[in-house]
Amino acid sequence: MDSHEKDRLYQKGLAAFNSAHFYDAHEHWEEVWLETPNPDKMFLQGLIQVAAAFHHYSRANLLGTRNLLQAGLQKLDCFPEVHGGLEIEALREAVRGWLAALD
């Protein structure tokens, strides 16, 4: 997969996530993740886990939601405040808020 296709799928994942289509976001990002080396592979995995967490939430699976939010946050904590064109710190704060609410 060339860089143009990776960027296209990454952007589709962002659009899906921002539209609350979390399963679709997960699928788009996973295609990119499979072809990406670290450290960006770990970054994408963090995003995928957060998207999957919200998919679990939409199906009332609170344990799955909590576990995936924690796993995604652990990975995203390894990156600077802005990475991959995203304000990661804002996402991390939102995930922490969700984890607090789930507890």
Short mmCIF file of C-alpha atoms in Angstrom, two decimals:
data_model
loop_
_atom_site.label_atom_id
_atom_site.label_comp_id
_atom_site.label_asym_id
_atom_site.label_seq_id
_atom_site.Cartn_x
_atom_site.Cartn_y
_atom_site.Cartn_z
CA MET A 1 0.00 0.00 0.00
CA ASP A 2 1.46 3.35 -0.99
CA SER A 3 1.52 6.43 1.24
CA HIS A 4 -1.37 8.06 -0.64
CA GLU A 5 -3.63 5.08 0.06
CA LYS A 6 -2.53 4.97 3.71
CA ASP A 7 -3.36 8.66 4.11
CA ARG A 8 -6.73 8.19 2.39
CA LEU A 9 -7.69 5.35 4.74
CA TYR A 10 -6.37 7.23 7.79
CA GLN A 11 -8.53 10.24 6.87
CA LYS A 12 -11.55 7.99 6.26
CA GLY A 13 -11.01 6.56 9.72
CA LEU A 14 -10.94 10.04 11.23
CA ALA A 15 -14.13 11.01 9.42
CA ALA A 16 -15.84 7.81 10.55
CA PHE A 17 -14.70 8.30 14.17
CA ASN A 18 -15.87 11.92 14.21
CA SER A 19 -19.25 10.78 12.84
CA ALA A 20 -19.58 8.14 15.60
CA HIS A 21 -19.13 5.29 13.11
CA PHE A 22 -16.62 3.62 15.39
CA TYR A 23 -16.61 0.18 13.78
CA ASP A 24 -15.87 1.74 10.38
CA ALA A 25 -13.08 3.87 11.88
CA HIS A 26 -11.56 0.74 13.39
CA GLU A 27 -11.69 -1.04 10.02
CA HIS A 28 -10.09 1.81 8.04
CA TRP A 29 -7.31 2.29 10.58
CA GLU A 30 -6.65 -1.42 10.84
CA GLU A 31 -5.88 -1.57 7.12
CA VAL A 32 -3.23 1.11 7.62
CA TRP A 33 -1.99 -0.45 10.88
CA LEU A 34 -1.22 -3.73 9.13
CA GLU A 35 1.24 -1.95 6.83
CA THR A 36 2.78 0.53 9.26
CA PRO A 37 6.01 0.11 11.28
CA ASN A 38 6.47 1.33 14.86
CA PRO A 39 6.15 3.84 16.42
CA ASP A 40 3.18 4.82 14.24
CA LYS A 41 1.89 1.25 14.39
CA MET A 42 1.46 1.64 18.15
CA PHE A 43 -0.20 5.05 17.67
CA LEU A 44 -2.70 3.55 15.23
CA GLN A 45 -3.33 0.64 17.57
CA GLY A 46 -4.20 3.12 20.32
CA LEU A 47 -6.70 4.86 18.02
CA ILE A 48 -8.13 1.50 16.93
CA GLN A 49 -8.60 0.43 20.54
CA VAL A 50 -10.37 3.68 21.44
CA ALA A 51 -12.67 3.33 18.41
CA ALA A 52 -13.37 -0.30 19.29
CA ALA A 53 -14.11 0.75 22.88
CA PHE A 54 -16.86 3.09 21.72
CA HIS A 55 -18.24 0.38 19.46
CA HIS A 56 -18.44 -1.86 22.54
CA TYR A 57 -20.14 0.97 24.43
CA SER A 58 -22.80 1.21 21.71
CA ARG A 59 -23.52 -2.49 22.37
CA ALA A 60 -23.69 -1.99 26.18
CA ASN A 61 -20.46 -3.94 26.77
CA LEU A 62 -19.07 -1.79 29.57
CA LEU A 63 -16.26 -4.16 30.52
CA GLY A 64 -15.03 -4.28 26.91
CA THR A 65 -15.36 -0.50 26.73
CA ARG A 66 -13.28 0.04 29.87
CA ASN A 67 -10.60 -2.50 28.91
CA LEU A 68 -10.12 -1.11 25.41
CA LEU A 69 -10.11 2.51 26.61
CA GLN A 70 -7.38 1.64 29.11
CA ALA A 71 -5.33 -0.23 26.49
CA GLY A 72 -5.72 2.56 23.94
CA LEU A 73 -4.84 5.25 26.47
CA GLN A 74 -1.72 3.36 27.51
CA LYS A 75 -0.49 3.43 23.92
CA LEU A 76 -1.53 7.03 23.23
CA ASP A 77 0.26 8.19 26.40
CA CYS A 78 3.54 7.43 24.60
CA PHE A 79 3.00 10.23 22.06
CA PRO A 80 3.29 14.02 22.19
CA GLU A 81 0.29 16.32 22.58
CA VAL A 82 -0.11 16.52 18.79
CA HIS A 83 0.62 13.53 16.58
CA GLY A 84 -0.65 12.32 13.25
CA GLY A 85 -2.45 15.61 12.74
CA LEU A 86 -4.51 15.04 15.89
CA GLU A 87 -4.61 16.79 19.23
CA ILE A 88 -3.81 13.65 21.17
CA GLU A 89 -3.88 15.35 24.55
CA ALA A 90 -7.53 16.30 24.05
CA LEU A 91 -8.34 12.71 23.09
CA ARG A 92 -6.45 11.38 26.11
CA GLU A 93 -8.36 13.75 28.42
CA ALA A 94 -11.66 12.60 26.91
CA VAL A 95 -10.70 8.95 27.38
CA ARG A 96 -9.74 9.62 31.00
CA GLY A 97 -13.13 11.27 31.53
CA TRP A 98 -14.89 8.23 30.09
CA LEU A 99 -12.87 5.90 32.29
CA ALA A 100 -13.77 7.96 35.38
CA ALA A 101 -17.45 7.88 34.41
CA LEU A 102 -17.35 4.12 33.88
CA ASP A 103 -15.89 3.61 37.35
#
